[in-house]
Tab-separated table of C-alpha atoms and ligand atoms in Angstrom:
chain	number	residue	atom	x	y	z
A	195	MET	CA	25.211	27.722	16.437
A	196	LEU	CA	25.935	27.558	12.694
A	197	GLN	CA	27.943	30.759	12.536
A	198	ASN	CA	31.275	30.204	10.729
A	199	LYS	CA	30.360	26.532	10.278
A	200	ARG	CA	30.742	24.888	6.853
A	201	ILE	CA	27.960	22.372	6.251
A	202	ALA	CA	28.470	19.554	3.727
A	203	ILE	CA	25.317	17.822	2.527
A	204	VAL	CA	26.237	14.625	0.720
A	205	GLY	CA	23.643	13.805	-1.973
A	206	GLY	CA	21.444	16.106	-4.038
A	207	GLY	CA	18.192	14.116	-3.922
A	208	PRO	CA	14.922	15.588	-2.608
A	209	GLY	CA	16.112	15.341	1.005
A	210	GLY	CA	19.529	16.948	0.520
A	211	LEU	CA	18.310	19.766	-1.735
A	212	THR	CA	15.389	20.621	0.561
A	213	LEU	CA	17.760	20.780	3.511
A	214	ALA	CA	20.198	23.000	1.592
A	215	ARG	CA	17.406	25.437	0.730
A	216	LEU	CA	16.031	25.545	4.280
A	217	LEU	CA	19.476	26.117	5.795
A	218	GLN	CA	20.396	28.798	3.261
A	219	ILE	CA	17.206	30.690	4.096
A	220	LYS	CA	18.541	30.817	7.664
A	221	GLY	CA	21.915	32.119	6.467
A	222	ALA	CA	23.974	28.932	6.826
A	223	ALA	CA	27.004	28.176	4.620
A	224	VAL	CA	26.066	25.030	2.714
A	225	ARG	CA	27.579	22.909	-0.065
A	226	VAL	CA	25.816	19.923	-1.626
A	227	TYR	CA	28.163	17.237	-2.973
A	228	GLU	CA	26.384	15.176	-5.641
A	229	ARG	CA	27.849	12.248	-7.560
A	230	ASP	CA	25.926	12.960	-10.799
A	231	LEU	CA	27.993	14.816	-13.412
A	232	ASN	CA	25.202	17.355	-13.892
A	233	ASN	CA	21.443	17.733	-13.593
A	234	GLU	CA	20.710	16.120	-16.976
A	235	VAL	CA	22.781	12.972	-16.761
A	236	ARG	CA	20.307	10.652	-15.006
A	237	VAL	CA	16.739	9.781	-15.965
A	238	GLN	CA	14.597	10.781	-13.002
A	239	GLY	CA	11.966	8.218	-11.931
A	240	GLY	CA	8.161	8.486	-11.943
A	241	ALA	CA	5.876	10.950	-10.219
A	242	LEU	CA	5.857	11.378	-6.434
A	243	ASP	CA	2.846	12.259	-4.329
A	244	LEU	CA	3.666	14.846	-1.694
A	245	HIS	CA	1.804	14.814	1.597
A	246	THR	CA	0.442	17.900	3.341
A	247	GLU	CA	2.087	17.282	6.703
A	248	SER	CA	5.543	16.344	5.336
A	249	GLY	CA	6.694	16.941	1.731
A	250	LEU	CA	4.392	19.917	1.182
A	251	ALA	CA	5.084	21.317	4.673
A	252	ALA	CA	8.807	21.375	3.818
A	253	LEU	CA	8.156	23.121	0.489
A	254	GLN	CA	5.917	25.630	2.246
A	255	LYS	CA	8.659	26.439	4.727
A	256	ALA	CA	11.133	26.683	1.852
A	257	GLY	CA	8.927	29.303	0.157
A	258	LEU	CA	8.466	27.047	-2.849
A	259	MET	CA	4.729	26.355	-2.891
A	260	ASP	CA	4.098	28.707	-5.823
A	261	ALA	CA	6.800	26.949	-7.820
A	262	PHE	CA	5.269	23.607	-6.838
A	263	LYS	CA	1.792	24.694	-7.932
A	264	ALA	CA	3.197	25.823	-11.278
A	265	ASN	CA	4.832	22.438	-11.860
A	266	TYR	CA	2.690	19.731	-10.286
A	267	ARG	CA	0.500	17.479	-12.404
A	268	PRO	CA	-3.195	17.715	-11.494
A	269	GLY	CA	-4.848	14.355	-12.123
A	270	ALA	CA	-1.582	12.393	-11.988
A	271	GLU	CA	-2.677	11.082	-8.586
A	272	LYS	CA	-5.598	9.209	-10.161
A	273	ILE	CA	-5.248	5.490	-9.737
A	274	ARG	CA	-6.566	2.463	-11.553
A	275	VAL	CA	-6.430	-0.778	-9.592
A	276	VAL	CA	-6.395	-3.812	-11.859
A	277	ASP	CA	-5.719	-7.509	-11.691
A	278	SER	CA	-3.130	-9.398	-13.691
A	279	GLN	CA	-5.649	-9.754	-16.550
A	280	LEU	CA	-6.159	-5.959	-16.709
A	281	LYS	CA	-9.643	-6.048	-15.235
A	282	VAL	CA	-10.273	-2.665	-13.629
A	283	TYR	CA	-11.574	-2.867	-10.049
A	284	LEU	CA	-11.160	0.740	-9.006
A	285	ASP	CA	-11.023	3.740	-11.307
A	286	GLU	CA	-10.314	7.191	-9.927
A	287	HIS	CA	-10.469	8.673	-13.429
A	288	LYS	CA	-14.225	8.806	-12.992
A	289	LYS	CA	-13.688	11.480	-10.342
A	290	GLU	CA	-13.039	15.105	-11.178
A	291	ALA	CA	-9.542	16.274	-10.128
A	292	VAL	CA	-9.995	18.919	-7.447
A	293	ALA	CA	-6.976	20.695	-5.936
A	294	THR	CA	-7.570	20.907	-2.196
A	295	PHE	CA	-4.224	22.148	-0.898
A	296	GLY	CA	-4.178	22.053	2.896
A	297	ASP	CA	-6.455	18.996	3.106
A	298	LYS	CA	-4.462	16.119	4.612
A	299	HIS	CA	-6.027	13.664	2.166
A	300	TYR	CA	-4.908	15.642	-0.892
A	301	ARG	CA	-1.684	14.228	-2.319
A	302	PRO	CA	-0.686	16.138	-5.452
A	303	GLU	CA	1.874	14.532	-7.731
A	304	ILE	CA	4.993	16.057	-9.180
A	305	ASP	CA	7.584	14.439	-11.420
A	306	ARG	CA	10.988	13.958	-9.840
A	307	GLY	CA	12.712	16.022	-12.564
A	308	PRO	CA	10.660	19.214	-12.020
A	309	LEU	CA	10.844	18.771	-8.220
A	310	ARG	CA	14.625	18.590	-8.467
A	311	ASP	CA	14.681	21.616	-10.821
A	312	ILE	CA	12.583	23.715	-8.411
A	313	LEU	CA	14.890	22.901	-5.518
A	314	LEU	CA	18.073	23.462	-7.559
A	315	ALA	CA	16.824	26.831	-8.831
A	316	SER	CA	16.128	27.940	-5.254
A	317	LEU	CA	19.755	27.499	-4.154
A	318	GLN	CA	22.494	30.102	-4.186
A	319	PRO	CA	24.923	29.850	-7.151
A	320	ALA	CA	27.643	27.194	-6.765
A	321	THR	CA	25.876	25.455	-3.887
A	322	ILE	CA	25.938	22.167	-5.778
A	323	VAL	CA	29.268	20.579	-6.475
A	324	TRP	CA	28.517	18.052	-9.235
A	325	ASP	CA	30.736	15.071	-9.998
A	326	SER	CA	31.436	14.629	-6.292
A	327	HIS	CA	31.052	10.908	-5.668
A	328	ILE	CA	32.042	10.619	-2.046
A	329	VAL	CA	33.837	7.479	-0.989
A	330	SER	CA	34.715	8.300	2.595
A	331	VAL	CA	34.936	10.938	5.286
A	332	GLU	CA	37.793	11.284	7.762
A	333	PRO	CA	37.542	13.034	11.101
A	334	VAL	CA	40.134	15.803	11.473
A	335	ARG	CA	39.936	17.287	14.985
A	336	ASP	CA	36.464	18.935	15.134
A	337	SER	CA	35.830	18.797	11.392
A	338	TRP	CA	35.666	16.333	8.492
A	339	ASN	CA	37.764	15.688	5.427
A	340	LEU	CA	35.561	14.494	2.543
A	341	VAL	CA	37.205	12.188	0.017
A	342	PHE	CA	35.795	11.859	-3.499
A	343	GLN	CA	36.167	9.133	-6.093
A	344	ASN	CA	37.770	11.565	-8.566
A	345	GLY	CA	40.608	12.179	-6.120
A	346	SER	CA	39.509	15.591	-4.873
A	347	THR	CA	38.827	16.425	-1.225
A	348	ALA	CA	36.903	19.052	0.746
A	349	THR	CA	36.535	20.000	4.393
A	350	ALA	CA	33.415	20.688	6.449
A	351	ASP	CA	32.485	21.281	10.079
A	352	ILE	CA	29.173	19.414	9.855
A	353	VAL	CA	28.395	16.507	7.497
A	354	ILE	CA	24.852	15.429	6.646
A	355	GLY	CA	24.422	12.166	4.776
A	356	ALA	CA	21.563	12.538	2.292
A	357	ASP	CA	23.078	10.043	-0.105
A	358	GLY	CA	20.239	7.552	-0.268
A	359	ALA	CA	19.841	3.841	0.320
A	360	ASN	CA	23.496	2.826	-0.017
A	361	SER	CA	24.838	5.761	1.937
A	362	LYS	CA	28.596	6.092	2.275
A	363	ILE	CA	28.053	8.390	5.274
A	364	ARG	CA	25.832	6.022	7.278
A	365	PRO	CA	28.713	3.802	8.553
A	366	PHE	CA	30.220	6.887	10.234
A	367	VAL	CA	26.976	7.368	12.175
A	368	THR	CA	25.853	3.807	12.916
A	369	ASP	CA	26.709	0.198	12.127
A	370	ILE	CA	23.036	-0.840	12.034
A	371	LYS	CA	22.357	-2.675	8.763
A	372	PRO	CA	19.140	-2.917	6.728
A	373	LEU	CA	17.020	-6.077	6.829
A	374	TRP	CA	16.031	-8.072	3.744
A	375	THR	CA	12.265	-8.002	3.000
A	376	GLY	CA	12.095	-10.958	0.604
A	377	ILE	CA	10.956	-8.825	-2.353
A	378	THR	CA	12.879	-7.665	-5.426
A	379	MET	CA	11.547	-4.957	-7.687
A	380	VAL	CA	12.657	-4.588	-11.298
A	381	GLU	CA	12.311	-0.944	-12.256
A	382	GLY	CA	11.998	0.277	-15.832
A	383	SER	CA	11.517	3.596	-17.563
A	384	ILE	CA	9.735	3.806	-20.922
A	385	LYS	CA	10.152	6.721	-23.295
A	386	HIS	CA	7.489	7.729	-25.851
A	387	ALA	CA	5.041	5.442	-24.092
A	388	GLU	CA	2.131	6.211	-26.419
A	389	ARG	CA	4.064	4.481	-29.199
A	390	THR	CA	6.150	1.931	-27.298
A	391	ALA	CA	3.579	0.640	-24.774
A	392	PRO	CA	0.245	1.830	-26.216
A	393	ILE	CA	-2.195	-0.345	-24.261
A	394	VAL	CA	-0.673	0.272	-20.851
A	395	HIS	CA	-0.313	3.943	-21.780
A	396	GLN	CA	-4.043	4.117	-22.535
A	397	LEU	CA	-4.918	2.370	-19.276
A	398	LEU	CA	-2.582	4.688	-17.380
A	399	GLU	CA	-4.262	7.829	-18.708
A	400	GLY	CA	-1.698	10.144	-17.124
A	401	GLY	CA	-2.130	8.609	-13.656
A	402	LYS	CA	-1.001	5.460	-11.875
A	403	ILE	CA	-1.763	1.757	-12.229
A	404	PHE	CA	-1.563	-0.724	-9.348
A	405	ALA	CA	-1.816	-4.297	-10.638
A	406	PHE	CA	-1.961	-7.351	-8.399
A	407	GLY	CA	-1.924	-11.071	-9.076
A	408	ASN	CA	-0.297	-14.283	-7.927
A	409	GLU	CA	1.446	-12.505	-5.010
A	410	GLN	CA	3.140	-10.170	-7.501
A	411	THR	CA	2.744	-6.481	-8.331
A	412	VAL	CA	3.195	-4.191	-11.296
A	413	ILE	CA	3.038	-0.471	-10.535
A	414	VAL	CA	3.093	2.067	-13.362
A	415	SER	CA	3.473	5.806	-12.871
A	416	SER	CA	3.101	8.408	-15.635
A	417	LYS	CA	5.417	11.336	-16.237
A	418	GLY	CA	4.617	14.679	-17.811
A	419	ASP	CA	7.006	14.188	-20.732
A	420	GLY	CA	5.064	11.251	-22.216
A	421	SER	CA	7.276	8.616	-20.632
A	422	PHE	CA	6.474	6.451	-17.653
A	423	GLY	CA	8.224	4.563	-14.898
A	424	PHE	CA	7.156	1.126	-13.742
A	425	SER	CA	8.173	-1.663	-11.432
A	426	ALA	CA	7.468	-5.390	-11.395
A	427	ALA	CA	7.954	-6.897	-7.941
A	428	CYS	CA	7.867	-10.437	-6.606
A	429	LYS	CA	9.295	-12.706	-3.939
A	430	THR	CA	12.902	-13.705	-4.594
A	431	SER	CA	16.003	-14.777	-2.769
A	432	GLU	CA	18.188	-11.942	-1.507
A	433	CYS	CA	20.845	-12.178	-4.209
A	434	TRP	CA	18.517	-13.206	-7.019
A	435	TYR	CA	19.469	-10.207	-9.152
A	436	LYS	CA	23.078	-11.460	-9.214
A	437	GLU	CA	22.488	-15.193	-9.152
A	438	SER	CA	19.841	-15.168	-11.917
A	439	GLY	CA	22.535	-14.285	-14.439
A	440	ILE	CA	20.144	-11.820	-16.115
A	441	ASP	CA	21.801	-8.964	-17.941
A	442	PHE	CA	19.407	-6.144	-17.017
A	443	LYS	CA	20.760	-4.051	-19.909
A	444	ASP	CA	19.273	-6.614	-22.316
A	445	HIS	CA	15.516	-6.046	-22.495
A	446	GLN	CA	14.946	-9.452	-24.120
A	447	GLN	CA	16.452	-11.224	-21.101
A	448	VAL	CA	14.274	-9.180	-18.753
A	449	LEU	CA	11.187	-9.925	-20.881
A	450	ASP	CA	12.015	-13.656	-20.803
A	451	TRP	CA	12.272	-13.452	-17.002
A	452	PHE	CA	8.903	-11.645	-16.748
A	453	LYS	CA	7.179	-14.205	-18.999
A	454	LYS	CA	8.511	-17.044	-16.854
A	455	GLU	CA	8.082	-15.453	-13.426
A	456	PHE	CA	4.777	-13.630	-14.050
A	457	THR	CA	3.471	-16.615	-15.952
A	458	THR	CA	-0.199	-16.110	-15.033
A	459	TRP	CA	-0.168	-12.456	-16.138
A	460	ASN	CA	-1.786	-11.317	-19.360
A	461	SER	CA	0.603	-10.921	-22.284
A	462	THR	CA	-0.406	-7.256	-22.643
A	463	TRP	CA	2.086	-6.532	-19.858
A	464	TRP	CA	4.887	-7.756	-22.086
A	465	GLU	CA	4.851	-4.424	-23.914
A	466	LEU	CA	6.523	-2.920	-20.839
A	467	PHE	CA	9.620	-4.943	-21.668
A	468	ALA	CA	9.476	-4.817	-25.445
A	469	ASN	CA	11.507	-1.711	-26.122
A	470	GLU	CA	15.242	-2.082	-26.468
A	471	GLU	CA	15.814	1.453	-25.172
A	472	THR	CA	14.244	0.646	-21.796
A	473	VAL	CA	16.730	0.683	-18.967
A	474	PHE	CA	16.054	-1.804	-16.170
A	475	ILE	CA	17.343	-1.609	-12.610
A	476	PRO	CA	16.908	-4.539	-10.203
A	477	ARG	CA	16.152	-3.202	-6.725
A	478	PRO	CA	16.247	-5.738	-3.883
A	479	GLN	CA	14.039	-4.314	-1.154
A	480	TYR	CA	15.466	-3.760	2.304
A	481	CYS	CA	14.193	-1.921	5.346
A	482	MET	CA	16.144	-0.485	8.247
A	483	PRO	CA	15.155	-2.076	11.590
A	484	LEU	CA	12.088	-0.248	12.909
A	485	ASP	CA	13.622	0.089	16.379
A	486	GLN	CA	16.948	1.480	15.166
A	487	GLN	CA	18.528	4.122	17.384
A	488	TRP	CA	22.012	5.447	17.971
A	489	ALA	CA	23.665	8.026	20.187
A	490	ALA	CA	23.895	11.408	18.472
A	491	LYS	CA	27.310	12.430	17.166
A	492	PRO	CA	28.507	16.056	17.573
A	493	ASN	CA	28.708	16.971	13.887
A	494	ILE	CA	27.420	14.241	11.583
A	495	THR	CA	23.916	12.882	10.935
A	496	LEU	CA	21.643	11.345	8.287
A	497	ILE	CA	18.393	12.218	6.534
A	498	GLY	CA	16.082	10.440	4.085
A	499	ASP	CA	16.843	6.970	2.767
A	500	ALA	CA	20.357	7.152	4.240
A	501	ALA	CA	18.724	7.288	7.676
A	502	HIS	CA	15.722	5.005	7.130
A	503	TRP	CA	15.729	3.132	3.846
A	504	MET	CA	12.438	1.295	3.352
A	505	PRO	CA	10.500	-0.178	0.412
A	506	PRO	CA	8.413	2.294	-1.619
A	507	PHE	CA	5.081	0.488	-1.085
A	508	ALA	CA	3.560	3.178	1.131
A	509	GLY	CA	4.792	6.233	-0.817
A	510	GLU	CA	6.445	7.626	2.297
A	511	GLY	CA	10.138	7.753	1.291
A	512	VAL	CA	10.337	11.159	-0.349
A	513	ASN	CA	7.945	12.693	2.168
A	514	MET	CA	10.009	11.392	5.075
A	515	ALA	CA	13.205	12.683	3.446
A	516	MET	CA	11.752	16.186	3.043
A	517	LEU	CA	10.282	16.203	6.550
A	518	ASP	CA	13.683	15.138	7.937
A	519	ALA	CA	15.174	18.120	6.096
A	520	LEU	CA	12.597	20.421	7.665
A	521	GLN	CA	13.050	19.051	11.181
A	522	LEU	CA	16.859	19.003	11.024
A	523	SER	CA	17.033	22.569	9.665
A	524	GLU	CA	14.763	23.739	12.489
A	525	CYS	CA	16.867	22.007	15.145
A	526	LEU	CA	20.213	23.210	13.766
A	527	THR	CA	19.030	26.812	13.645
A	528	SER	CA	17.117	26.863	16.933
A	529	PRO	CA	18.595	28.931	19.789
A	530	ILE	CA	17.297	26.458	22.366
A	531	PHE	CA	20.067	23.910	21.754
A	532	VAL	CA	23.436	24.496	23.395
A	533	ASN	CA	25.428	22.885	20.579
A	534	THR	CA	25.048	20.934	17.330
A	535	GLN	CA	25.145	17.583	19.141
A	536	ALA	CA	22.081	18.540	21.198
A	537	ALA	CA	20.335	19.781	18.048
A	538	ILE	CA	21.171	16.566	16.177
A	539	ALA	CA	20.016	14.464	19.155
A	540	ASN	CA	16.653	16.223	19.165
A	541	TYR	CA	16.219	15.815	15.406
A	542	GLU	CA	17.210	12.123	15.525
A	543	LYS	CA	14.820	11.383	18.390
A	544	GLY	CA	11.886	12.636	16.308
A	545	MET	CA	13.197	10.926	13.176
A	546	PHE	CA	13.471	7.524	14.923
A	547	ALA	CA	9.855	7.802	16.110
A	548	ARG	CA	8.545	8.888	12.681
A	549	PHE	CA	10.377	6.053	10.974
A	550	ALA	CA	9.153	3.429	13.463
A	551	LYS	CA	5.583	4.362	12.501
A	552	ALA	CA	6.041	4.891	8.757
A	553	GLY	CA	8.281	1.837	8.448
A	554	GLN	CA	5.690	-0.344	10.141
A	555	GLY	CA	3.013	0.796	7.682
A	556	THR	CA	5.416	0.263	4.800
A	557	LEU	CA	6.326	-3.289	5.835
A	558	PHE	CA	2.633	-4.037	6.342
A	559	ASN	CA	1.918	-2.859	2.782
A	560	THR	CA	4.911	-4.752	1.391
A	561	GLU	CA	3.560	-7.943	2.951
A	562	TRP	CA	-0.067	-7.712	1.870
A	563	MET	CA	0.684	-6.373	-1.605
A	564	HIS	CA	2.569	-9.625	-2.229
A	565	SER	CA	-0.041	-11.890	-0.658
A	566	PRO	CA	-2.911	-13.829	-2.276
A	567	GLN	CA	-5.382	-11.244	-0.866
A	568	ALA	CA	-3.570	-8.240	-2.340
A	569	LEU	CA	-6.367	-7.021	-4.583
A	570	ASP	CA	-9.043	-7.288	-1.899
A	571	ASN	CA	-6.778	-5.559	0.619
A	572	MET	CA	-6.131	-2.710	-1.800
A	573	LEU	CA	-9.853	-2.250	-2.377
A	574	ALA	CA	-10.508	-2.337	1.361
A	575	MET	CA	-7.834	0.312	1.865
A	576	PHE	CA	-9.341	2.591	-0.761
A	577	GLY	CA	-12.837	1.978	0.516
A	578	ARG	CA	-11.771	2.820	4.046
A	579	SER	CA	-10.052	6.025	3.000
A	580	MET	CA	-12.970	7.032	0.781
A	581	LEU	CA	-15.592	6.407	3.438
A	582	LYS	CA	-13.470	8.369	5.913
A	583	GLN	CA	-13.253	11.303	3.527
A	584	MET	CA	-16.991	11.120	3.021
A	585	GLY	CA	-17.387	11.278	6.795
A	586	PHE	CA	-19.096	7.887	7.032
A	587	ILE	CA	-16.559	6.344	9.371
A	588	GLY	CA	-14.015	7.446	11.875
A	589	LYS	CA	-11.455	4.858	12.783
A	590	MET	CA	-13.600	1.902	11.801
A	591	TRP	CA	-11.697	-0.919	10.151
A	592	VAL	CA	-13.178	-1.928	6.846
A	593	SER	CA	-12.654	-5.639	6.611
A	594	VAL	CA	-12.359	-7.490	3.345
A	595	THR	CA	-15.831	-8.893	3.963
A	596	LEU	CA	-17.161	-5.402	3.199
A	597	ILE	CA	-15.550	-5.267	-0.211
A	598	PRO	CA	-18.618	-6.313	-2.217
A	599	PHE	CA	-20.506	-3.518	-0.436
A	600	ILE	CA	-17.752	-0.989	-1.156
A	601	ARG	CA	-17.621	-1.995	-4.798
A	602	LYS	CA	-21.374	-1.572	-5.072
A	603	ALA	CA	-21.403	1.688	-3.129
A	604	VAL	CA	-18.924	3.317	-5.451
A	605	GLY	CA	-20.110	1.689	-8.654
A	606	LEU	CA	-17.041	-0.430	-9.073
A	607	SER	CA	-18.166	-3.636	-10.602
A	608	PRO	CA	-15.063	-5.129	-12.140
A	609	LYS	CA	-14.875	-4.672	-15.871
A	610	GLN	CA	-12.550	-6.085	-18.448
A	611	TYR	CA	-10.274	-3.352	-19.711
A	612	VAL	CA	-8.491	-4.947	-22.629
A	613	LEU	CA	-7.314	-8.367	-23.558
A	614	THR	CA	-5.029	-9.201	-26.388
A	615	GLU	CA	-5.218	-12.946	-26.087
B	222	FAD	C1	11.069	2.459	-8.061
B	222	FAD	C2	10.884	3.397	-6.901
B	222	FAD	C3	9.674	4.042	-6.724
B	222	FAD	C4	9.477	4.901	-5.649
B	222	FAD	N1	8.285	5.516	-5.495
B	222	FAD	C5	8.098	6.361	-4.469
B	222	FAD	C6	6.865	7.046	-4.300
B	222	FAD	O1	5.939	6.898	-5.101
B	222	FAD	N2	6.732	7.882	-3.241
B	222	FAD	C7	7.746	8.073	-2.334
B	222	FAD	O2	7.586	8.848	-1.381
B	222	FAD	N3	8.918	7.440	-2.460
B	222	FAD	C8	9.117	6.599	-3.497
B	222	FAD	N4	10.314	5.970	-3.630
B	222	FAD	C9	11.342	6.202	-2.611
B	222	FAD	C10	11.989	7.557	-2.838
B	222	FAD	O3	12.525	7.606	-4.140
B	222	FAD	C11	13.082	7.790	-1.805
B	222	FAD	O4	12.610	7.496	-0.520
B	222	FAD	C12	13.559	9.232	-1.858
B	222	FAD	O5	14.042	9.561	-3.140
B	222	FAD	C13	14.631	9.456	-0.804
B	222	FAD	O6	15.195	10.722	-0.971
B	222	FAD	P1	16.691	10.991	-0.522
B	222	FAD	O7	16.957	12.417	-0.862
B	222	FAD	O8	16.873	10.538	0.870
B	222	FAD	O9	17.591	10.008	-1.392
B	222	FAD	P2	17.729	9.843	-2.964
B	222	FAD	O10	16.541	10.318	-3.689
B	222	FAD	O11	18.176	8.440	-3.177
B	222	FAD	O12	18.921	10.834	-3.329
B	222	FAD	C14	20.252	10.526	-2.970
B	222	FAD	C15	21.170	11.397	-3.808
B	222	FAD	O13	22.497	11.157	-3.370
B	222	FAD	C16	23.329	10.939	-4.475
B	222	FAD	N5	24.401	10.052	-4.022
B	222	FAD	C17	24.303	8.731	-3.728
B	222	FAD	N6	25.491	8.253	-3.334
B	222	FAD	C18	26.334	9.293	-3.364
B	222	FAD	C19	27.718	9.416	-3.054
B	222	FAD	N7	28.451	8.370	-2.621
B	222	FAD	N8	28.312	10.628	-3.197
B	222	FAD	C20	27.582	11.711	-3.613
B	222	FAD	N9	26.270	11.628	-3.934
B	222	FAD	C21	25.654	10.447	-3.803
B	222	FAD	C22	22.433	10.329	-5.533
B	222	FAD	O14	22.945	10.509	-6.847
B	222	FAD	C23	21.114	11.069	-5.298
B	222	FAD	O15	21.059	12.267	-6.047
B	222	FAD	C24	10.528	5.124	-4.710
B	222	FAD	C25	11.759	4.475	-4.887
B	222	FAD	C26	11.939	3.623	-5.978
B	222	FAD	C27	13.265	2.951	-6.133
């Protein structure tokens, strides 16, 4: 089906690169058009946990598990759950890090940079065409003309939009728009964290922090190079990031916003905003409609965030993107489909169903994480998952009324971590 077909993958994120690798293994002719000027130009965000049945399954199929095991960060999955005053309620650092690859509960973490490097290194030379910011595609008989911002063009027989949340390819597949969730996240990335944010760095201890308070969240995620990524999220109006007048390049303005908006939070958190080198990105959170569906096109489709953008509060985005890549590569190279449209239709059917489920869980998390009961819900979630792993419960729902029991059972009496006031 793919013989003599030129495949253009638009976007070299985890989804697009995984797809390129999987298709090349099957002998397909693939180009990845990426808007970045090169691999170094953009700071890659915090660590990602890959799931056995999705992200890791795709890497396994791509023959990249050894490379993953050489680059993942054992222990980076360890979480501390704290409140806005930095009281620790749950501390996974007390547990020994055990690598149990194959276990569906094991979710090893890898930094985005090394994940991207592994995927890039696995591709044939000249697969990636950097500096290819696509602005449009034009149908030309049975193929596509790709138009780039720098004035260049390319042609392809099949186009796959893997260009993330604000996909330029999506409008050629569907006119379904994302829905506003009511939450904006301000993302930051801190270099030399030991020096620039020492208290949070110490609390992080190479893992992750989930902090809840006053219907707001701060999530911090370590990186192997001594830096870390974080996000502060709260309820806002849809266009707050524009209407607020904040210059997100000016750390002092972002700090002033945090002090005012996260007014009940301990001043220790201010160190996240104190460094003038920190780059902030406001990210209003949208989610594609959970029931979205469209009729399959003959030679264009979407994977990853381009297909099903959702908030990151369930850690599903990258895993879904890589599983899409796996499923689409299987469909496009399967002899059972009569043509690419049938293969795309089969892939999209599965993708719609996966997203409906994952998106529901994500919206559920987005809601409760920004509710007054966020901390108790988080502890209930961890307690439920822990008791399941210990074989104590099957599908039993652990209600928040069990939280005191869970805390006691796992020795988690809340303790003050550090206070500077
Ligand atoms: C702050 C934050 C934290 C997150 N944390 C997690 C987490 O812990 N776990 C998790 O699973 N997910 C997380 N996510 C979501 C996750 O990052 C995405 O779901 C995932 O990266 C989607 O992969 P993708 O390949 O579809 O798109 P992307 O990773 O967005 O990649 C798209 C690529 O396309 C390129 N591109 C974009 N537009 C164009 C264009 N016009 N022309 C050419 N190239 C283009 C981009 O430069 C990029 O390289 C988080 C997201 C954010 C913002």
